Short mmCIF file of C-alpha atoms in Angstrom, two decimals:
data_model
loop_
_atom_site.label_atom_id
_atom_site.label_comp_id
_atom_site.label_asym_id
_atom_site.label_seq_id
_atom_site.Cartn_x
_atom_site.Cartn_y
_atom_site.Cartn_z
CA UNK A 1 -40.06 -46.55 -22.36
CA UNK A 2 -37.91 -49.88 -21.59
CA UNK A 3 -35.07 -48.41 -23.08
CA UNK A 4 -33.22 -45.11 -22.41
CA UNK A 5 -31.81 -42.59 -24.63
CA UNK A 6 -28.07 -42.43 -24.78
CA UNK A 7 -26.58 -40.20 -22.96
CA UNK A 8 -26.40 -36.24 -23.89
CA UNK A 9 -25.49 -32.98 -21.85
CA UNK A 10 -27.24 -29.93 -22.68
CA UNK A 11 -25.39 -26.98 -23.76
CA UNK A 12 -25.21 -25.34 -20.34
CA UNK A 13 -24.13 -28.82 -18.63
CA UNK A 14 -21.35 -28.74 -21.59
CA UNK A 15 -20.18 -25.20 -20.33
CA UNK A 16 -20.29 -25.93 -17.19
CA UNK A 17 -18.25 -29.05 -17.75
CA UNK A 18 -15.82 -27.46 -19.82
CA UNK A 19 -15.06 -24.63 -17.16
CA UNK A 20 -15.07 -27.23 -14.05
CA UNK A 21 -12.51 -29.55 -15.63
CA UNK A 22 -10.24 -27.22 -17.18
CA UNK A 23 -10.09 -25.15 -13.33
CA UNK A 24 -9.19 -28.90 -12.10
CA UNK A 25 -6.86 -30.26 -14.46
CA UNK A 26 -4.71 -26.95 -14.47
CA UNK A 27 -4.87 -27.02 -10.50
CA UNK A 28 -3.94 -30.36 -10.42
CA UNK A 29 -1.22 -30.00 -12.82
CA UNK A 30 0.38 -27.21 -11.13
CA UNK A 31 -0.11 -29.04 -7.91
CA UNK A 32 1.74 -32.24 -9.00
CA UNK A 33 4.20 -30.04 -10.41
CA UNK A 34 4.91 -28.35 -7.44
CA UNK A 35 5.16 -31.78 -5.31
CA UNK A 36 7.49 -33.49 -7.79
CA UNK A 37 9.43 -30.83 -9.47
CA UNK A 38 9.76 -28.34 -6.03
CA UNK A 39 8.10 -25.69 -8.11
CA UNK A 40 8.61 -22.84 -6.09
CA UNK A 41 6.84 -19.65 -7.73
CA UNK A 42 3.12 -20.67 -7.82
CA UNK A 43 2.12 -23.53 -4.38
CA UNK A 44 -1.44 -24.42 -3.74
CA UNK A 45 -1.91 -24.24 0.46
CA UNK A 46 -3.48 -22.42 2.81
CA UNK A 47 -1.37 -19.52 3.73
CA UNK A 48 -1.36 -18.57 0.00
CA UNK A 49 -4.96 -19.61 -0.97
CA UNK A 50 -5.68 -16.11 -2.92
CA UNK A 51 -3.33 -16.90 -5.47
CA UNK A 52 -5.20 -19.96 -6.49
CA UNK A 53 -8.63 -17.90 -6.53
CA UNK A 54 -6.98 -14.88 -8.44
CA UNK A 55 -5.32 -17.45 -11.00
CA UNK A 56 -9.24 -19.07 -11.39
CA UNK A 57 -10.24 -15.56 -11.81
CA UNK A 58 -7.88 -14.93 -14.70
CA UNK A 59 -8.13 -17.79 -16.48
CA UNK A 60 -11.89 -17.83 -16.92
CA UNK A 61 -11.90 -14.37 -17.65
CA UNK A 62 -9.78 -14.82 -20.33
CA UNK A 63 -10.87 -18.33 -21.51
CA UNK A 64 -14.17 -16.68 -22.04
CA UNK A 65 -12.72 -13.57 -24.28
CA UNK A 66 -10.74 -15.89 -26.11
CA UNK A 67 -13.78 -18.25 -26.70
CA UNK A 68 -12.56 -21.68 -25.35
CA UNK A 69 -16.15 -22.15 -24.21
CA UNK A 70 -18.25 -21.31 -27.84
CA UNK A 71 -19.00 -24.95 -28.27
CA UNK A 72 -18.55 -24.84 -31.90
CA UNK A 73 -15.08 -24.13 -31.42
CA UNK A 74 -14.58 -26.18 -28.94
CA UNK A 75 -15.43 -29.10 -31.19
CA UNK A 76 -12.70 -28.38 -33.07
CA UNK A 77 -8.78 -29.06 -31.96
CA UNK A 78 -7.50 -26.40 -34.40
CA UNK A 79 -9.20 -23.46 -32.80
CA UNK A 80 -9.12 -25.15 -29.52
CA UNK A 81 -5.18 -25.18 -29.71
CA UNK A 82 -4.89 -21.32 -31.01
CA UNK A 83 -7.33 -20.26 -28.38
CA UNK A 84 -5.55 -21.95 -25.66
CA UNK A 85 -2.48 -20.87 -25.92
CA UNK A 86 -3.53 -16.82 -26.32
CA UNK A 87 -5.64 -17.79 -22.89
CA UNK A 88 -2.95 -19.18 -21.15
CA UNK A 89 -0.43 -16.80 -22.19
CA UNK A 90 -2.29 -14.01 -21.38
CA UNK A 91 -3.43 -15.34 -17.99
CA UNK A 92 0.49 -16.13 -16.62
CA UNK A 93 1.04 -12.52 -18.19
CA UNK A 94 -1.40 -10.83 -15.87
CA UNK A 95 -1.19 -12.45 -13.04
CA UNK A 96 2.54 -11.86 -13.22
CA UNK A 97 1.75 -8.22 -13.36
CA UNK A 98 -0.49 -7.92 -10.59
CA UNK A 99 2.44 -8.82 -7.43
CA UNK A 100 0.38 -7.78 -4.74
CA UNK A 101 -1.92 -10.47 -5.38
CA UNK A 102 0.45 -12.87 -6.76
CA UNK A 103 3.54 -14.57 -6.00
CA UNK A 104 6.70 -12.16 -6.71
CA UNK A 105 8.82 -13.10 -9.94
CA UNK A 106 10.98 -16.03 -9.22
CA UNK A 107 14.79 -15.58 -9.70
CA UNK A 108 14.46 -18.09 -12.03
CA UNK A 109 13.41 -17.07 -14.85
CA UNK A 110 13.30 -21.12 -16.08
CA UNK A 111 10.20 -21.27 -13.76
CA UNK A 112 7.68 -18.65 -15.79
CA UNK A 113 7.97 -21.21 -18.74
CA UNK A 114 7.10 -24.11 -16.41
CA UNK A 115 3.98 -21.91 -15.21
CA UNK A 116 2.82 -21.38 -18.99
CA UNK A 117 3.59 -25.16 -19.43
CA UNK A 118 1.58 -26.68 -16.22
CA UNK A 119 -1.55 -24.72 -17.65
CA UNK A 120 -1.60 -25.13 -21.33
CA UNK A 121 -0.43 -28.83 -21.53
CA UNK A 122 -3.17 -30.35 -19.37
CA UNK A 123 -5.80 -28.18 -20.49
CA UNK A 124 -5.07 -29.09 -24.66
CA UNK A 125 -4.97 -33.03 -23.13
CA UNK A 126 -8.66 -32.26 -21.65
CA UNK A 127 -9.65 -30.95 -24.51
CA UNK A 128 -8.86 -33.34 -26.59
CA UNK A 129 -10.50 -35.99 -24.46
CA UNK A 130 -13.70 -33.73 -24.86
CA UNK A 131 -13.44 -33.36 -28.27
CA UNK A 132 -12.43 -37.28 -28.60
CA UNK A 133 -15.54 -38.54 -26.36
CA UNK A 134 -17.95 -36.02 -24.92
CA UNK A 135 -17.98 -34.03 -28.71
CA UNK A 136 -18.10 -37.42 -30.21
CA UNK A 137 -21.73 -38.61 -32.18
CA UNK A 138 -22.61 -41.28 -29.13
CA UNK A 139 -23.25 -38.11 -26.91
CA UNK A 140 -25.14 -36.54 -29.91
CA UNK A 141 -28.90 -35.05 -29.40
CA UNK A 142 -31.07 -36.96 -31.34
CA UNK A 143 -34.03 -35.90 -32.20
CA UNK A 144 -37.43 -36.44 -34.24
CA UNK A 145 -39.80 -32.92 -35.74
CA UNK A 146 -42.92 -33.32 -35.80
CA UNK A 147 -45.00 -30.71 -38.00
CA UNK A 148 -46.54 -29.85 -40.91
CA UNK A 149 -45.99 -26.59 -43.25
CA UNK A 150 -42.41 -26.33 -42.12
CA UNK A 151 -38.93 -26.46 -43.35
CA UNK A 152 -36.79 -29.15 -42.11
CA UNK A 153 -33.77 -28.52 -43.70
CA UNK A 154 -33.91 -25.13 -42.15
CA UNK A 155 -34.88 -26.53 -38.69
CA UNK A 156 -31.80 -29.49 -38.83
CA UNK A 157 -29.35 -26.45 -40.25
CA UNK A 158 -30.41 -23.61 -37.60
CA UNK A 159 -30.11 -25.95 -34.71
CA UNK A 160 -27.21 -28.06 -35.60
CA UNK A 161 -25.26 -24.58 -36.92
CA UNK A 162 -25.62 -23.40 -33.45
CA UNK A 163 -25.14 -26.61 -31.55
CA UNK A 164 -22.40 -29.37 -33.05
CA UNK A 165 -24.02 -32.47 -30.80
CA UNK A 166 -27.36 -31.51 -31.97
CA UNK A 167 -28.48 -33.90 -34.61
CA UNK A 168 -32.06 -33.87 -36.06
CA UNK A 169 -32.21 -37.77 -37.53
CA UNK A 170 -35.99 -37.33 -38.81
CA UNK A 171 -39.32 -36.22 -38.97
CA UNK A 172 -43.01 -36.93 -39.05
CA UNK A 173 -44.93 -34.83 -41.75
CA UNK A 174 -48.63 -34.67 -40.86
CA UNK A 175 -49.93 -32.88 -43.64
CA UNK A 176 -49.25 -34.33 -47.27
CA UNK A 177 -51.00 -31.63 -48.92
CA UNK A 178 -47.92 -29.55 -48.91
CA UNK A 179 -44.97 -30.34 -50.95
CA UNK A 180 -41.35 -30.79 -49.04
CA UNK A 181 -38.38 -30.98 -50.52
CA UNK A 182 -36.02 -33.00 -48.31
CA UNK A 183 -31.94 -31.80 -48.88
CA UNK A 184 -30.75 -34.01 -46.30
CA UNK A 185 -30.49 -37.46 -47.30
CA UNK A 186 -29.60 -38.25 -43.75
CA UNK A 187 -32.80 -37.55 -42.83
CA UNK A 188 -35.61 -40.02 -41.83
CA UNK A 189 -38.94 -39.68 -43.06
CA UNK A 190 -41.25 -41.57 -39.73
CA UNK A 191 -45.06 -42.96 -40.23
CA UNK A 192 -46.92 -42.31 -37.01
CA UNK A 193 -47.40 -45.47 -36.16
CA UNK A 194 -43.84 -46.15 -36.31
CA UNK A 195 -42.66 -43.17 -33.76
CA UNK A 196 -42.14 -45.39 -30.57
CA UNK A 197 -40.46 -48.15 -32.67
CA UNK A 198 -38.20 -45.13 -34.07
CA UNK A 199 -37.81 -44.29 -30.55
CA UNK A 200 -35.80 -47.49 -29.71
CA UNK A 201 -34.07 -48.43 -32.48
CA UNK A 202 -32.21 -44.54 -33.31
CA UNK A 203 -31.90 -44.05 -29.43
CA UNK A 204 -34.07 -40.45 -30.12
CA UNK A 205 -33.29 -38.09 -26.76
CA UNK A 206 -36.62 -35.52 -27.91
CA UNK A 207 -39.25 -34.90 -30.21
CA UNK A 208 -39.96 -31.58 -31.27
CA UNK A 209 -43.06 -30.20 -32.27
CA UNK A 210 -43.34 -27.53 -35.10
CA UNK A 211 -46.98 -27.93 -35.51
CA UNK A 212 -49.64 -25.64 -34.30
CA UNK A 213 -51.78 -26.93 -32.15
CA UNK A 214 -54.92 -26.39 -33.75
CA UNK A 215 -54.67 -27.98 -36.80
CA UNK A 216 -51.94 -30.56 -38.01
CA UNK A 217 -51.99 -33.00 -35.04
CA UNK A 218 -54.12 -35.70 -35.89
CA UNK A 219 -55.79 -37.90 -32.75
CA UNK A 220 -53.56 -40.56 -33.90
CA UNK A 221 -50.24 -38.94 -33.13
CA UNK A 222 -51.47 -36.65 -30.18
CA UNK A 223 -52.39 -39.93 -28.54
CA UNK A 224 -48.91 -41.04 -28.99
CA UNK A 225 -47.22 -38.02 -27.61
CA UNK A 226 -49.68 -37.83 -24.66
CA UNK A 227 -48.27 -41.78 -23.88
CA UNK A 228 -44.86 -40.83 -24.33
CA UNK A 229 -45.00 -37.45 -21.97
CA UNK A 230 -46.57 -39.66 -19.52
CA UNK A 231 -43.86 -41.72 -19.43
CA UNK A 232 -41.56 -38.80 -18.75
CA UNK A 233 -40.30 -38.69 -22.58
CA UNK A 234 -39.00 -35.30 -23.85
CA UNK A 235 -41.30 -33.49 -25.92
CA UNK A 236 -40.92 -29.90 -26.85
CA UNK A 237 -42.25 -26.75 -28.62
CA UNK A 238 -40.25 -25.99 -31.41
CA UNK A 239 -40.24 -22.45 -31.11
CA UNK A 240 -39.01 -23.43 -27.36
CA UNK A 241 -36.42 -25.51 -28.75
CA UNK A 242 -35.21 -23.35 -31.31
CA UNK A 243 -34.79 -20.27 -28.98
CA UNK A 244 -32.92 -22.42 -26.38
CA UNK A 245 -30.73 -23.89 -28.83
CA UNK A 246 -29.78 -20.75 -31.25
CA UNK A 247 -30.77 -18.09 -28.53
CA UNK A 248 -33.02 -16.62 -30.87
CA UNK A 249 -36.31 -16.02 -30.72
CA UNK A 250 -38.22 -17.11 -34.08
CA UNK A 251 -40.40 -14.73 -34.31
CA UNK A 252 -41.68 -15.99 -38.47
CA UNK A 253 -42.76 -18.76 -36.76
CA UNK A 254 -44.94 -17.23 -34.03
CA UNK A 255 -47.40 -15.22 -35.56
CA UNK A 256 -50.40 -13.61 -34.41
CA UNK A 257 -49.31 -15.45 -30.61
CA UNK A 258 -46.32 -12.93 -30.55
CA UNK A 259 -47.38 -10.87 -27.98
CA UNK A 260 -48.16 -13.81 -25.54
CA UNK A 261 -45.22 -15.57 -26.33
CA UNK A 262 -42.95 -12.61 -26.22
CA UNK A 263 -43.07 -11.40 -22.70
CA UNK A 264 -40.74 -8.24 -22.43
CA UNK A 265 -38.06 -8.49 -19.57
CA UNK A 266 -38.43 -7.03 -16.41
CA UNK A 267 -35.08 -5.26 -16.58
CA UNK A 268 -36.31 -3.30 -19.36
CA UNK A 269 -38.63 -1.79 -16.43
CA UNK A 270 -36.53 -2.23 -13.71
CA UNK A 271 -35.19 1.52 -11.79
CA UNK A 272 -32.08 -0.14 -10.58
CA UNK A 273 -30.75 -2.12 -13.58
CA UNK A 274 -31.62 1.44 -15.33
CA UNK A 275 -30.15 3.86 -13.46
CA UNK A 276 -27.18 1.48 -12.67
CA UNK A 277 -26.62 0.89 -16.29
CA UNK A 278 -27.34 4.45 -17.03
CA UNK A 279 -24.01 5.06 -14.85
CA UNK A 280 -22.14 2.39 -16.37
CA UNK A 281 -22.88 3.98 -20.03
CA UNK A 282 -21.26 7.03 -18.85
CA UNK A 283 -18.45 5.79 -17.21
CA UNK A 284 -17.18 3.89 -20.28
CA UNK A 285 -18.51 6.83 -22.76
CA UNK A 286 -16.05 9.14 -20.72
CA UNK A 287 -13.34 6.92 -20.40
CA UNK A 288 -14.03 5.80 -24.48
CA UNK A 289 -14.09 9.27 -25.60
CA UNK A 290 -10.93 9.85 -23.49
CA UNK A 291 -8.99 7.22 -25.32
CA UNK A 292 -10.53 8.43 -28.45
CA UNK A 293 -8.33 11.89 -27.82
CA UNK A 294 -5.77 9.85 -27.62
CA UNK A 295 -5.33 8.06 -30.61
CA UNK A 296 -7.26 10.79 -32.34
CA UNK A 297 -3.82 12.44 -33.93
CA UNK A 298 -2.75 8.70 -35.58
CA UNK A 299 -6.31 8.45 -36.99
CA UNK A 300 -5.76 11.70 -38.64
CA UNK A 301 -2.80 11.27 -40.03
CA UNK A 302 -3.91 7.87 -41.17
CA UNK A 303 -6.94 9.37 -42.70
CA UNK A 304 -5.21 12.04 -44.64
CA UNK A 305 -2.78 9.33 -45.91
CA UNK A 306 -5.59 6.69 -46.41
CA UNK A 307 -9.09 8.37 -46.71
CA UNK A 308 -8.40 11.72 -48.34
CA UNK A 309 -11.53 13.39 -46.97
CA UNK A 310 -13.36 14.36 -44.25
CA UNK A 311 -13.03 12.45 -40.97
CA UNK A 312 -16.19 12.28 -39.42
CA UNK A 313 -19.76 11.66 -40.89
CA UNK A 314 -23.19 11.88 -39.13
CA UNK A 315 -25.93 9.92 -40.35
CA UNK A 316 -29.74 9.49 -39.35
CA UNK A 317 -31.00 6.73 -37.00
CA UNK A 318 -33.70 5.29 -35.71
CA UNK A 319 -33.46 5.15 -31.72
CA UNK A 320 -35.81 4.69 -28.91
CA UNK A 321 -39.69 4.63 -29.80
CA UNK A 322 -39.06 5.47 -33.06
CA UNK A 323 -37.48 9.04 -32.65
CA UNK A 324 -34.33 9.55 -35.40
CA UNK A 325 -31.19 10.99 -34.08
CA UNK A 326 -27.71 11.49 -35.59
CA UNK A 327 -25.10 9.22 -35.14
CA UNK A 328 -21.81 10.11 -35.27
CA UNK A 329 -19.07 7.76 -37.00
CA UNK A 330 -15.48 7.76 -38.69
CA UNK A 331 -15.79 7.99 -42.11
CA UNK A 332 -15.05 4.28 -43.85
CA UNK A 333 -16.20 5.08 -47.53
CA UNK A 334 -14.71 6.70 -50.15
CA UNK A 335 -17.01 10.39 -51.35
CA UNK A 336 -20.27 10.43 -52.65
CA UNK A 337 -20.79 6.23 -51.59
CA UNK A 338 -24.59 6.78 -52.09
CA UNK A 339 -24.57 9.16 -55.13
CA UNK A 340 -27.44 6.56 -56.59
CA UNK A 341 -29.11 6.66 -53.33
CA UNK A 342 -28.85 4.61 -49.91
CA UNK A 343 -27.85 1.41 -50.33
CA UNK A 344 -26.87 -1.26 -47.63
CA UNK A 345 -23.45 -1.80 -46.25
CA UNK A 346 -21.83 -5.32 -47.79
CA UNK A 347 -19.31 -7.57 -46.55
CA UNK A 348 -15.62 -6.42 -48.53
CA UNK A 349 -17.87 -3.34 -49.82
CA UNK A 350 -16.00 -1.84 -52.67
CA UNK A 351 -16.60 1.57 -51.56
CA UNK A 352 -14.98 1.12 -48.39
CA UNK A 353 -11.80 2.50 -48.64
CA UNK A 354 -8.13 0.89 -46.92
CA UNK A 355 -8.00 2.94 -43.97
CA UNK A 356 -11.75 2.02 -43.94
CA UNK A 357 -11.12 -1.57 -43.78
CA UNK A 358 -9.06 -0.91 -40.83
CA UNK A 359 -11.65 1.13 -38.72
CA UNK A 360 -14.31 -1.20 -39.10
CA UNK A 361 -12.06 -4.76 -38.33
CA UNK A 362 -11.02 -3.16 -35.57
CA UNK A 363 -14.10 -1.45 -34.43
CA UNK A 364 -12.19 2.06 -33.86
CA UNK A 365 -14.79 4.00 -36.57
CA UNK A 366 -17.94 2.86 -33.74
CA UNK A 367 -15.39 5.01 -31.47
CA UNK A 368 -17.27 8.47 -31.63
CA UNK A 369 -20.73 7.16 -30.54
CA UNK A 370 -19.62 7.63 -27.20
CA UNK A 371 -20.92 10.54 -27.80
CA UNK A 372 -23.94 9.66 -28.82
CA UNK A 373 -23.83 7.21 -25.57
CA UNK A 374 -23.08 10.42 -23.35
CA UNK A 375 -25.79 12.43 -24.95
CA UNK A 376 -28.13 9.49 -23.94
CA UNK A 377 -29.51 8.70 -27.60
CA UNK A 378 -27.95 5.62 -27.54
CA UNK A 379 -26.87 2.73 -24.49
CA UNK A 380 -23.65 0.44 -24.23
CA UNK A 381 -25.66 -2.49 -25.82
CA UNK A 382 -28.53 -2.88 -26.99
CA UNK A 383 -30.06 -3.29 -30.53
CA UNK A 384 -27.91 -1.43 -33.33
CA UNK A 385 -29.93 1.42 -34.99
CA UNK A 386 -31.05 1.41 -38.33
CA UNK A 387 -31.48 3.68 -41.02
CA UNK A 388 -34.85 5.14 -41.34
CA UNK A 389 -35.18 4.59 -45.10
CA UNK A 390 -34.57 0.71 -44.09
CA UNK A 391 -36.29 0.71 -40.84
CA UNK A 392 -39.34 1.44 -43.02
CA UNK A 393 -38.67 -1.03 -45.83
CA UNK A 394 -37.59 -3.61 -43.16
CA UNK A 395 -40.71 -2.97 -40.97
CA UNK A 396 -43.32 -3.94 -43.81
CA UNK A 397 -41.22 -7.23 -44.74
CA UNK A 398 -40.67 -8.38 -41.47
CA UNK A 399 -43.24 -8.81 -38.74
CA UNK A 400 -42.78 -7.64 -35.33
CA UNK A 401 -39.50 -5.34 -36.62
CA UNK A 402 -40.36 -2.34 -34.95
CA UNK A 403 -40.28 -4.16 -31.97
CA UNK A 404 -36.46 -3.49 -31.63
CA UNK A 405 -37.00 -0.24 -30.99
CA UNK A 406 -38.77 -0.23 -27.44
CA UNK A 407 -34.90 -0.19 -25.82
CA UNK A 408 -31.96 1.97 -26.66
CA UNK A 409 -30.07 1.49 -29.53
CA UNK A 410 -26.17 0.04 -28.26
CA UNK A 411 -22.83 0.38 -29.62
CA UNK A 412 -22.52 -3.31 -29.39
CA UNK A 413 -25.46 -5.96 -29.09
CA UNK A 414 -26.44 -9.32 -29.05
CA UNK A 415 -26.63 -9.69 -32.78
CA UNK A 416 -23.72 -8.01 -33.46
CA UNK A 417 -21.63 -10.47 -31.41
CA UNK A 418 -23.40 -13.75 -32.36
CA UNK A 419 -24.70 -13.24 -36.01
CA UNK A 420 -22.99 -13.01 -39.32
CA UNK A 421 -22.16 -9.78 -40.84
CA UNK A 422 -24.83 -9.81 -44.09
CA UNK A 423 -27.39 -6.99 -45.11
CA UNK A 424 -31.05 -7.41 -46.84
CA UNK A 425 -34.35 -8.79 -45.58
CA UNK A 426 -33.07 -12.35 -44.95
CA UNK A 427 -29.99 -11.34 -42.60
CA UNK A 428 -32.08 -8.72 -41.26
CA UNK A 429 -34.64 -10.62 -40.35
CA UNK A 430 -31.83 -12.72 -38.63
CA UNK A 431 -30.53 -10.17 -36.52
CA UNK A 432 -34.36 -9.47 -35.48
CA UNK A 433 -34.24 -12.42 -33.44
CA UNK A 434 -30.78 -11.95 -31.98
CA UNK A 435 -32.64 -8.86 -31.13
CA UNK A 436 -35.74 -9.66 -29.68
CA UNK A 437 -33.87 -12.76 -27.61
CA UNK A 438 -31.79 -9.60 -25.64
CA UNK A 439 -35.11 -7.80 -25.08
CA UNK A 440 -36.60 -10.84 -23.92
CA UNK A 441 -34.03 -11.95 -21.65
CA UNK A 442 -32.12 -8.82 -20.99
CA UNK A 443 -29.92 -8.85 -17.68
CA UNK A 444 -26.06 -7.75 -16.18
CA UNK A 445 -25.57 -11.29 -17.24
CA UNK A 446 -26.28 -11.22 -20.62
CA UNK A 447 -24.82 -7.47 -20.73
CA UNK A 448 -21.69 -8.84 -19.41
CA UNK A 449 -21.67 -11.75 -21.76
CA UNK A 450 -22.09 -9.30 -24.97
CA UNK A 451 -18.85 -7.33 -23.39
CA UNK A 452 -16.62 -10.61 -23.24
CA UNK A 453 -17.73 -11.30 -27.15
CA UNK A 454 -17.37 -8.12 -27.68
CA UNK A 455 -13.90 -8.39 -26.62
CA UNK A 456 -13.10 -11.48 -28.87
CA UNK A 457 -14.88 -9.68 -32.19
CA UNK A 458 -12.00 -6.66 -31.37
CA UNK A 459 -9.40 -8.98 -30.54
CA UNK A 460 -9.99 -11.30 -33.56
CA UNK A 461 -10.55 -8.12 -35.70
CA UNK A 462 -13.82 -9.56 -36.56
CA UNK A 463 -15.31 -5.79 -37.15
CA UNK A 464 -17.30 -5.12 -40.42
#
């Protein structure tokens, strides 16, 4: 093509951005500082370089917990500023408490407030440069769907949900024969022969195709995609795209290819990352159920003050291949919940009672499947178990459902940190692919990633 696209980073080029530049301008902050202001407490030089490294350590743990790097958020100076000042609070409060790898409390106390200062005011100044220029539209993804029985407005809502700087400007519909309702008045409708003119003039970065390859590409338009990858211009699968972009896999869209799209991952085979995570379950199921006992005599006075009942339930689920255990849980509902038979859990559920509301914002009611973890019915993370009763409702609606089940049920999963809270076919069917994208791609990374969001749903009382 004579003329390139404008500029765009990817999401993992925005991440890694984000993390480089906020580690330099907060070393270059408190490096100035300590130049011009003789900042004695923190110094950047070789004798001491471990306290830089520990205070890198810190920060990105914690930057990641409190969610500086969720690209929706950090589109947005509002969250941006809350988020950064719990990070860099809580990152001068550690490393303050850890002496032996840190500099000893200066006598002036003057100096700790510097500290906070030299990390939050240079990284909010970043930030809003990022959100200012990089977040702006003229680093946007544009892009062009091609395809025929599809829903654009749920292909340009999915993506650009996910990804802020994602924007779908058109599409070219190859089959007229079936009606589509367009939402999106922003949206372009392209004639094939128009697609490299389109190209140029609304500086498109990618076309995506939602087509299947069989049928809806007519020799018109495949010749024009074959000239364009030849000339080294994107051009994309949309199921590719979509799983990429919303790490998801879209598995309504895949059909009858499932099983050769869907390749399992090896970790779900592999002896080490098993036994090794088979460890780690028990570790933190001993050291869970241990704090458990310890809070356990507030939770009962809270539930004889605020549940009036029983404190514990057990209920069936579904867990590995299919075989049904009991899970064990605090009790959030008031008596007899299901007296007109079992009925799915609802965002503000009426039947959930005040102490209730606590437990489950603050996760403490999951608590007692530590046990369950221990026992080995369920794992860390993984999928969350469902209900028989739904499990078989859900498994003739939604294709592929059952497939959840080839991995332990978790305490905390992938879905449960990135999707909604909702219930019925349509948000189940959405947690399915949160699902299937863990089984997919499951690894220590992606377990460790799940822990750190995990962190932020407890610490933003995001429970439901």
């Amino acid at each position: 093509m004579s003329q390139r696209p404008l500029l765009h980073f990817e999401i993992s080029e925005r991440k890694v951005l984000l993390r480089l530049l906020d580690s330099v301008c907060i070393l270059t902050s408190l490096g100035l500082i300590g130049v011009i202001f003789e900042f004695d407490y923190f110094r950047i030089n070789s004798e001491n370089w471990y306290w830089t490294l520990v205070l890198l350590l810190y920060f990105n743990f914690f930057a990641s917990i409190f969610e500086l790097y969720d690209l929706q958020k950090a589109s947005k100076f509002d969250s941006v500023l809350q988020n950064s000042i719990l990070c860099s609070a809580t990152t001068v409060g550690f490393y303050m408490l850890t002496p032996i790898l840190t500099p000893s409390l200066p006598d002036n106390r003057l100096q700790i407030l510097f500290f906070f200062l030299a990390i939050l005011l240079p990284l909010l100044l970043w930030r809003l440069i990022y959100i200012t220029l990089i977040s702006s539209p003229r680093f946007y993804k544009r892009v062009l769907v091609v395809g025929n029985s599809f829903d654009i407005n749920r292909i340009s809502s999915d993506l650009q949900k996910t990804d802020p700087n994602y924007l779908v400007v058109g599409y070219i519909k190859t089959e007229d024969q079936i009606p589509l309702e367009i939402k999106e008045e922003k949206l372009i409708r392209f004639e094939v022969e128009d697609i490299k003119a389109a190209i140029k003039k609304y500086h498109i970065n990618e076309i995506v195709v939602a087509s299947g390859y069989k049928r809806g590409l007519m020799l018109s338009l495949y010749n024009q995609l074959s000239y364009l990858l030849k000339k080294g211009f994107p051009i994309k699968d949309y199921t590719q795209v979509y799983e990429e972009v919303t790490q998801r896999i879209p598995v309504q869209h895949v059909d009858k290819d499932f099983y050769r799209y869907f390749p399992f991952s090896r970790s779900n085979k592999n002896t080490f990352y098993q036994v090794f995570f088979r460890i780690f379950d028990v570790v933190i199921a001993v050291m869970g159920l241990l704090f458990f006992a310890f809070i356990l005599p507030f939770i009962l006075l809270a539930n004889l003050l605020g549940n009036r009942g029983s404190l514990f339930y057990r209920q069936e689920r579904i867990g590995k291949y299919g075989d049904v255990f009991r899970i064990l849980k605090l009790r959030t509902m008031v008596k007899d919940a299901e007296v007109n038979g079992p009925q799915y859990a609802e965002k503000n559920d009426l039947r959930t009672t005040r102490f209730g509301k606590f437990l489950r914002r603050s996760r403490i009611d999951e608590i007692p499947q530590f046990y369950n973890v221990l026992k080995g019915e369920m794992s860390l993370i993984g999928p969350r178990p469902e209900r028989p009763v739904f499990v078989a409702e859900l498994s003739r609606a939604i294709p592929f459902y059952e497939t959840r089940h080839v991995v332990k049920p978790g305490l905390t999963g992938w879905a449960q940190v990135k999707g909604e809270y909702g219930n019925g076919q349509a948000d189940s069917l959405v947690k399915l692919q949160y699902d299937l994208y863990y089984i997919k791609h499951r690894s220590i990374f992606l377990d460790l990633n799940i822990l750190l969001k995990t962190f932020s749903t407890v610490i933003f009382f995001r429970g439901q």
